[in-house]
Coordinates of N, CA and C in Angstrom, one line a residue:
X1418 N 6.4 11.4 19.8 CA 6.8 11.8 18.5 C 5.5 12.3 17.7
X1419 N 5.6 13.5 17.2 CA 4.5 14.1 16.5 C 4.5 13.7 15.0
X1420 N 3.4 13.1 14.5 CA 3.4 12.7 13.1 C 2.5 13.6 12.3
X1421 N 2.9 13.8 11.1 CA 2.0 14.6 10.2 C 1.8 13.7 8.9
X1422 N 0.5 13.7 8.5 CA 0.2 13.0 7.2 C 0.2 14.1 6.1
X1423 N 0.9 13.8 5.1 CA 1.0 14.8 4.0 C 1.0 14.1 2.6
X1424 N 0.6 14.8 1.6 CA 0.7 14.3 0.3 C 2.2 14.1 -0.1
X1425 N 2.4 12.9 -0.7 CA 3.8 12.6 -1.1 C 4.3 13.6 -2.2
X1426 N 5.5 14.0 -2.1 CA 6.1 14.8 -3.2 C 7.2 14.0 -3.8
X1427 N 7.6 14.4 -5.0 CA 8.7 13.8 -5.7 C 10.0 13.9 -4.8
X1428 N 10.1 14.9 -4.1 CA 11.3 15.1 -3.2 C 11.4 14.0 -2.1
X1429 N 10.3 13.4 -1.8 CA 10.2 12.3 -0.8 C 10.8 11.0 -1.3
X1430 N 11.0 10.9 -2.7 CA 11.3 9.6 -3.3 C 12.4 8.8 -2.6
X1431 N 13.5 9.5 -2.3 CA 14.7 8.7 -1.8 C 14.3 8.0 -0.5
X1432 N 13.6 8.7 0.4 CA 13.1 8.1 1.7 C 12.1 7.0 1.4
X1433 N 11.1 7.3 0.5 CA 10.1 6.3 0.2 C 10.8 5.1 -0.4
X1434 N 11.7 5.3 -1.3 CA 12.4 4.1 -1.9 C 13.2 3.3 -0.8
X1435 N 13.8 4.0 0.1 CA 14.5 3.3 1.2 C 13.6 2.4 2.0
X1436 N 12.4 3.0 2.3 CA 11.4 2.2 3.1 C 10.9 1.0 2.2
X1437 N 10.7 1.2 0.9 CA 10.3 0.2 0.0 C 11.4 -0.9 0.0
X1438 N 12.6 -0.6 -0.1 CA 13.7 -1.5 0.0 C 13.7 -2.4 1.2
X1439 N 13.4 -1.7 2.4 CA 13.3 -2.5 3.6 C 12.2 -3.5 3.5
X1440 N 11.1 -3.2 2.8 CA 10.0 -4.1 2.6 C 10.4 -5.2 1.7
X1441 N 11.1 -4.9 0.6 CA 11.6 -6.0 -0.3 C 12.5 -6.9 0.5
X1442 N 13.4 -6.4 1.3 CA 14.4 -7.2 2.1 C 13.7 -8.1 3.2
X1443 N 12.5 -7.7 3.6 CA 11.8 -8.5 4.6 C 11.3 -9.8 4.1
X1444 N 11.1 -9.9 2.7 CA 10.6 -11.1 2.1 C 9.2 -11.5 2.4
X1445 N 8.4 -10.6 3.0 CA 7.0 -10.8 3.2 C 6.2 -9.6 2.8
X1446 N 6.8 -8.6 2.3 CA 6.0 -7.3 1.9 C 5.7 -7.2 0.4
X1447 N 6.5 -7.8 -0.4 CA 6.3 -7.7 -1.9 C 7.1 -8.8 -2.6
X1448 N 6.7 -9.1 -3.8 CA 7.5 -10.0 -4.6 C 8.5 -9.3 -5.5
X1449 N 8.5 -8.0 -5.5 CA 9.5 -7.2 -6.2 C 10.9 -7.5 -5.6
X1450 N 11.9 -7.5 -6.4 CA 13.2 -7.7 -5.9 C 14.1 -6.5 -6.0
X1451 N 13.6 -5.4 -6.6 CA 14.4 -4.1 -6.6 C 13.4 -3.0 -6.7
X1452 N 13.8 -1.8 -6.2 CA 12.9 -0.7 -6.3 C 13.0 -0.1 -7.7
X1453 N 11.9 0.4 -8.2 CA 11.9 1.1 -9.5 C 12.5 2.5 -9.4
X1454 N 12.7 3.0 -10.6 CA 13.1 4.4 -10.7 C 11.8 5.3 -10.3
X1455 N 12.1 6.5 -9.9 CA 11.0 7.4 -9.6 C 10.0 7.5 -10.8
X1456 N 10.5 7.6 -12.0 CA 9.7 7.8 -13.1 C 8.8 6.6 -13.3
X1457 N 9.3 5.4 -13.2 CA 8.4 4.2 -13.3 C 7.4 4.1 -12.2
X1458 N 7.9 4.4 -11.0 CA 6.9 4.3 -9.8 C 5.8 5.3 -10.0
X1459 N 6.2 6.5 -10.4 CA 5.3 7.6 -10.6 C 4.2 7.3 -11.6
X1460 N 4.6 6.7 -12.7 CA 3.6 6.3 -13.8 C 2.6 5.2 -13.3
X1461 N 3.0 4.4 -12.3 CA 2.1 3.3 -11.9 C 1.2 3.6 -10.7
X1462 N 1.3 4.9 -10.2 CA 0.5 5.2 -9.0 C -0.3 6.5 -9.3
X1463 N -1.5 6.5 -8.7 CA -2.4 7.6 -8.9 C -1.8 8.9 -8.2
X1464 N -1.6 9.9 -8.9 CA -0.9 11.1 -8.3 C -1.7 11.8 -7.2
X1465 N -3.0 11.7 -7.2 CA -3.8 12.4 -6.1 C -3.9 11.5 -4.9
X1466 N -3.5 10.3 -4.9 CA -3.7 9.4 -3.8 C -2.3 8.8 -3.3
X1467 N -1.4 9.6 -2.8 CA -0.1 9.2 -2.3 C 0.1 10.0 -1.0
X1468 N 0.4 9.3 0.0 CA 0.6 9.9 1.3 C 1.9 9.5 2.0
X1469 N 2.5 10.4 2.8 CA 3.6 10.0 3.7 C 3.2 10.4 5.1
X1470 N 3.8 9.6 6.0 CA 3.7 10.0 7.4 C 5.1 10.6 7.8
X1471 N 5.1 11.8 8.3 CA 6.3 12.5 8.5 C 6.5 12.9 9.9
X1472 N 7.7 12.8 10.4 CA 8.1 13.4 11.7 C 9.3 14.3 11.4
X1473 N 9.0 15.6 11.5 CA 10.1 16.6 11.0 C 10.3 16.4 9.5
X1474 N 11.5 16.1 9.1 CA 11.8 15.9 7.7 C 11.9 14.4 7.4
X1475 N 11.7 13.5 8.4 CA 11.8 12.1 8.2 C 10.5 11.5 7.7
X1476 N 10.5 10.7 6.7 CA 9.4 9.9 6.2 C 9.4 8.6 7.0
X1477 N 8.3 8.4 7.8 CA 8.3 7.2 8.6 C 7.6 6.0 7.9
X1478 N 6.7 6.4 6.9 CA 6.0 5.4 6.1 C 5.3 6.1 5.0
X1479 N 4.8 5.3 4.1 CA 4.1 5.8 2.9 C 3.0 4.9 2.4
X1480 N 2.0 5.5 1.7 CA 0.9 4.7 1.2 C 0.5 5.3 -0.2
X1481 N 0.1 4.5 -1.1 CA -0.2 5.0 -2.4 C -1.2 4.0 -3.1
X1482 N -2.0 4.5 -4.0 CA -3.0 3.7 -4.7 C -2.5 3.6 -6.2
X1483 N -2.8 2.4 -6.8 CA -2.5 2.2 -8.2 C -3.7 1.6 -8.9
X1484 N -4.0 1.9 -10.1 CA -5.1 1.4 -10.8 C -5.0 -0.2 -11.0
X1485 N -6.1 -0.9 -10.9 CA -6.1 -2.3 -11.1 C -6.4 -2.7 -12.6
X1486 N -6.8 -1.7 -13.4 CA -7.2 -1.9 -14.8 C -7.1 -0.6 -15.5
X1487 N -6.8 -0.7 -16.8 CA -6.9 0.6 -17.6 C -8.2 0.8 -18.2
X1488 N -9.2 -0.1 -18.0 CA -10.6 0.1 -18.5 C -11.3 1.1 -17.6
X1489 N -12.0 2.1 -18.2 CA -12.7 3.1 -17.5 C -13.7 2.6 -16.5
X1490 N -14.4 1.5 -16.8 CA -15.4 1.0 -15.8 C -14.8 0.6 -14.5
X1491 N -13.5 0.4 -14.4 CA -12.8 0.0 -13.2 C -12.0 1.2 -12.6
X1492 N -12.3 2.4 -13.0 CA -11.6 3.6 -12.5 C -11.7 3.7 -11.0
X1493 N -12.7 3.2 -10.4 CA -12.9 3.4 -8.9 C -12.4 2.2 -8.1
X1494 N -11.7 1.3 -8.8 CA -11.2 0.1 -8.1 C -9.7 0.1 -8.2
X1495 N -9.0 0.2 -7.0 CA -7.6 0.4 -7.0 C -6.9 -0.5 -6.0
X1496 N -5.6 -0.7 -6.2 CA -4.8 -1.5 -5.3 C -4.0 -0.6 -4.3
X1497 N -4.0 -1.0 -3.1 CA -3.3 -0.3 -2.0 C -1.9 -0.8 -1.8
X1498 N -1.0 0.1 -1.6 CA 0.4 -0.2 -1.2 C 0.7 0.7 0.1
X1499 N 1.1 0.0 1.1 CA 1.5 0.7 2.4 C 2.8 0.1 2.9
X1500 N 3.7 0.9 3.2 CA 5.0 0.5 3.8 C 5.4 1.4 4.9
X1501 N 5.9 0.8 6.0 CA 6.3 1.5 7.2 C 7.8 1.2 7.4
X1502 N 8.5 2.3 7.7 CA 10.0 2.1 8.0 C 10.2 1.1 9.1
X1503 N 11.2 0.3 8.9 CA 11.5 -0.8 9.9 C 11.4 -0.4 11.3
X1504 N 12.1 0.7 11.7 CA 12.2 1.1 13.1 C 10.9 1.8 13.6
X1505 N 9.9 2.0 12.7 CA 8.7 2.7 13.1 C 7.5 1.7 13.1
X1506 N 7.7 0.4 12.8 CA 6.6 -0.5 12.8 C 6.1 -0.8 14.2
X1507 N 4.8 -1.2 14.3 CA 4.2 -1.5 15.6 C 3.9 -0.3 16.5
X1508 N 3.8 0.9 15.9 CA 3.5 2.1 16.6 C 2.2 2.7 16.2
X1509 N 1.4 2.0 15.3 CA 0.1 2.5 14.9 C 0.2 3.4 13.7
X1510 N 1.4 3.5 13.1 CA 1.5 4.4 11.9 C 0.8 3.8 10.7
X1511 N 0.8 2.5 10.5 CA 0.2 1.9 9.4 C -1.3 2.1 9.4
X1512 N -1.9 2.0 10.6 CA -3.4 2.2 10.8 C -3.7 3.7 10.5
X1513 N -3.0 4.6 11.0 CA -3.2 6.0 10.7 C -3.1 6.3 9.2
X1514 N -2.1 5.7 8.6 CA -1.8 5.9 7.2 C -3.0 5.3 6.4
X1515 N -3.4 4.1 6.7 CA -4.4 3.5 5.9 C -5.8 4.2 6.1
X1516 N -6.1 4.7 7.3 CA -7.3 5.4 7.5 C -7.3 6.7 6.6
X1517 N -6.2 7.4 6.6 CA -6.1 8.6 5.8 C -6.1 8.3 4.3
X1518 N -5.6 7.2 3.9 CA -5.6 6.8 2.5 C -7.0 6.4 2.1
X1519 N -7.8 5.8 3.0 CA -9.2 5.5 2.7 C -10.0 6.8 2.5
X1520 N -9.8 7.8 3.4 CA -10.5 9.1 3.3 C -10.1 9.8 2.0
X1521 N -8.8 9.8 1.6 CA -8.4 10.4 0.4 C -9.0 9.7 -0.8
X1522 N -9.0 8.3 -0.8 CA -9.6 7.6 -1.9 C -11.0 8.0 -2.1
X1523 N -11.8 8.1 -1.1 CA -13.2 8.5 -1.2 C -13.4 9.9 -1.7
X1524 N -12.5 10.8 -1.3 CA -12.5 12.1 -1.8 C -12.2 12.2 -3.3
X1525 N -11.6 11.1 -3.8 CA -11.2 11.0 -5.3 C -12.1 10.1 -6.0
X1526 N -13.3 9.7 -5.4 CA -14.3 9.0 -6.2 C -14.0 7.5 -6.3
X1527 N -13.2 7.0 -5.4 CA -12.8 5.5 -5.5 C -13.7 4.7 -4.6
X1528 N -14.3 3.7 -5.1 CA -15.3 2.9 -4.3 C -14.8 1.5 -3.8
X1529 N -13.7 1.0 -4.4 CA -13.2 -0.3 -3.9 C -11.7 -0.2 -3.8
X1530 N -11.2 -0.6 -2.6 CA -9.7 -0.7 -2.3 C -9.4 -2.2 -2.2
X1531 N -8.4 -2.6 -2.9 CA -8.0 -4.0 -3.0 C -6.6 -4.1 -2.5
X1532 N -6.3 -5.2 -1.8 CA -4.9 -5.5 -1.3 C -4.6 -6.9 -1.5
X1533 N -3.4 -7.2 -2.0 CA -2.9 -8.6 -2.1 C -1.7 -8.7 -1.2
X1534 N -1.9 -9.4 0.0 CA -0.9 -9.4 1.0 C -0.3 -10.8 1.2
X1535 N 1.0 -10.9 1.2 CA 1.6 -12.2 1.5 C 1.2 -12.7 2.8
X1536 N 0.7 -14.0 2.8 CA 0.0 -14.6 4.0 C 0.8 -14.4 5.3
X1537 N 2.1 -14.5 5.2 CA 3.0 -14.3 6.4 C 3.0 -12.9 7.0
X1538 N 2.5 -12.0 6.2 CA 2.6 -10.6 6.7 C 1.4 -10.3 7.6
X1539 N 1.4 -10.9 8.7 CA 0.3 -10.8 9.7 C 0.0 -9.3 10.1
X1540 N 1.0 -8.5 10.4 CA 0.7 -7.1 10.8 C -0.1 -6.4 9.7
X1541 N 0.3 -6.6 8.4 CA -0.4 -5.9 7.4 C -1.9 -6.4 7.3
X1542 N -2.1 -7.7 7.4 CA -3.4 -8.2 7.3 C -4.3 -7.6 8.5
X1543 N -3.7 -7.6 9.7 CA -4.4 -7.0 10.9 C -4.7 -5.6 10.7
X1544 N -3.8 -4.8 10.1 CA -4.1 -3.3 9.9 C -5.3 -3.2 8.9
X1545 N -5.3 -4.0 7.9 CA -6.3 -3.9 6.9 C -7.7 -4.3 7.5
X1546 N -7.7 -5.3 8.3 CA -9.0 -5.7 9.0 C -9.4 -4.6 9.9
X1547 N -8.5 -4.0 10.6 CA -8.9 -2.9 11.6 C -9.5 -1.8 10.8
X1548 N -9.1 -1.6 9.6 CA -9.6 -0.5 8.8 C -10.8 -0.8 7.8
X1549 N -11.4 -2.0 8.1 CA -12.6 -2.3 7.4 C -12.5 -3.2 6.2
X1550 N -11.3 -3.7 6.0 CA -11.1 -4.6 4.8 C -11.6 -6.0 5.3
X1551 N -12.0 -6.8 4.3 CA -12.4 -8.2 4.6 C -11.6 -9.1 3.6
X1552 N -11.4 -10.3 4.0 CA -10.7 -11.3 3.2 C -11.7 -11.8 2.1
X1553 N -11.3 -11.8 0.9 CA -12.2 -12.3 -0.2 C -11.6 -13.5 -0.9
X1554 N -10.5 -14.0 -0.4 CA -9.9 -15.2 -1.0 C -8.4 -15.2 -0.9
X1555 N -7.8 -16.1 -1.6 CA -6.3 -16.1 -1.6 C -5.9 -16.8 -2.9
X1556 N -4.6 -16.5 -3.2 CA -4.0 -17.1 -4.4 C -2.9 -18.0 -3.8
X1557 N -2.9 -19.3 -4.2 CA -2.0 -20.2 -3.6 C -0.6 -20.2 -4.4
X1558 N 0.5 -20.2 -3.6 CA 1.8 -20.2 -4.2 C 1.9 -19.4 -5.5
X1559 N 1.5 -18.2 -5.3 CA 1.4 -17.3 -6.5 C 2.8 -16.8 -7.1
X1560 N 3.8 -16.7 -6.2 CA 5.1 -16.2 -6.6 C 6.1 -16.4 -5.5
X1561 N 7.4 -16.2 -5.9 CA 8.5 -16.4 -4.9 C 9.0 -15.0 -4.6
X1562 N 9.4 -14.8 -3.3 CA 10.0 -13.6 -2.9 C 11.5 -13.7 -3.2
X1563 N 12.3 -12.7 -2.9 CA 13.7 -12.6 -3.3 C 14.5 -13.7 -2.7
X1564 N 14.0 -14.4 -1.7 CA 14.8 -15.5 -1.1 C 14.4 -16.8 -1.7
X1565 N 13.6 -16.8 -2.8 CA 13.2 -18.0 -3.5 C 12.1 -18.9 -2.9
X1566 N 11.4 -18.3 -1.9 CA 10.4 -19.1 -1.2 C 9.0 -18.7 -1.8
X1567 N 8.2 -19.8 -2.2 CA 6.9 -19.6 -2.7 C 6.0 -19.1 -1.6
X1568 N 5.0 -18.2 -1.9 CA 4.1 -17.7 -0.9 C 2.7 -17.6 -1.4
X1569 N 1.7 -17.8 -0.5 CA 0.3 -17.6 -0.8 C 0.1 -16.1 -0.6
X1570 N -1.0 -15.6 -1.3 CA -1.3 -14.2 -1.1 C -2.8 -14.1 -0.6
X1571 N -3.1 -13.4 0.4 CA -4.4 -13.1 0.9 C -5.0 -11.9 0.2
X1572 N -6.2 -12.1 -0.4 CA -6.8 -11.0 -1.1 C -7.8 -10.3 -0.2
X1573 N -7.7 -9.0 -0.1 CA -8.6 -8.2 0.8 C -9.2 -7.1 0.1
X1574 N -10.4 -6.7 0.5 CA -11.1 -5.7 -0.2 C -11.9 -4.8 0.9
X1575 N -12.0 -3.5 0.5 CA -12.8 -2.6 1.3 C -13.7 -1.8 0.3
X1576 N -15.0 -1.9 0.5 CA -16.0 -1.2 -0.3 C -16.4 0.1 0.5
X1577 N -16.4 1.2 -0.2 CA -16.8 2.5 0.4 C -18.2 2.4 0.8
X1578 N -18.6 3.0 1.9 CA -20.0 3.2 2.3 C -20.5 4.5 1.8
X1579 N -19.7 5.3 1.1 CA -20.2 6.6 0.7 C -20.0 6.8 -0.8
X1580 N -19.1 6.1 -1.5 CA -18.9 6.3 -2.9 C -19.3 5.0 -3.7
X1581 N -20.0 5.2 -4.8 CA -20.3 4.1 -5.7 C -21.5 3.4 -5.2
X1582 N -22.4 4.0 -4.5 CA -23.6 3.3 -4.0 C -24.7 3.3 -5.0
X1583 N -24.8 4.2 -5.9 CA -25.8 4.3 -6.9 C -25.5 3.6 -8.2

């Protein structure tokens, strides 16, 4: 299967949302219980840092960055979101996507990528470690997923080796 990495377009939203809903239903990908509207999602994510992995017209996975703060001094510190379609997991798509998102983030002057991953989401933690993230801590029983179960969150960070050094 030939994969292409492309910038996400608004036309991709229905497929992106469907993949996000699969993540919600997994009860280990997010604490959200429903997908937002395109307008709300669009407002919360950096427009220059959104990618999809595509095979033909099918979106297999997506990644996007969102600001962690509205303060200018934190403009280069962002949170990572990565979701892979259920039937495409375990094929290396997450790693490809995260590596490309890292490259795109550095092209956009971002020096720190941050992820908060539900502890049971071992594949996501592994992908992040493979791409240079390190564990910086955890939050204990921070929230419940849609099934009402409390979860810890592993905090992970990747500092750029080329942006923000001075």
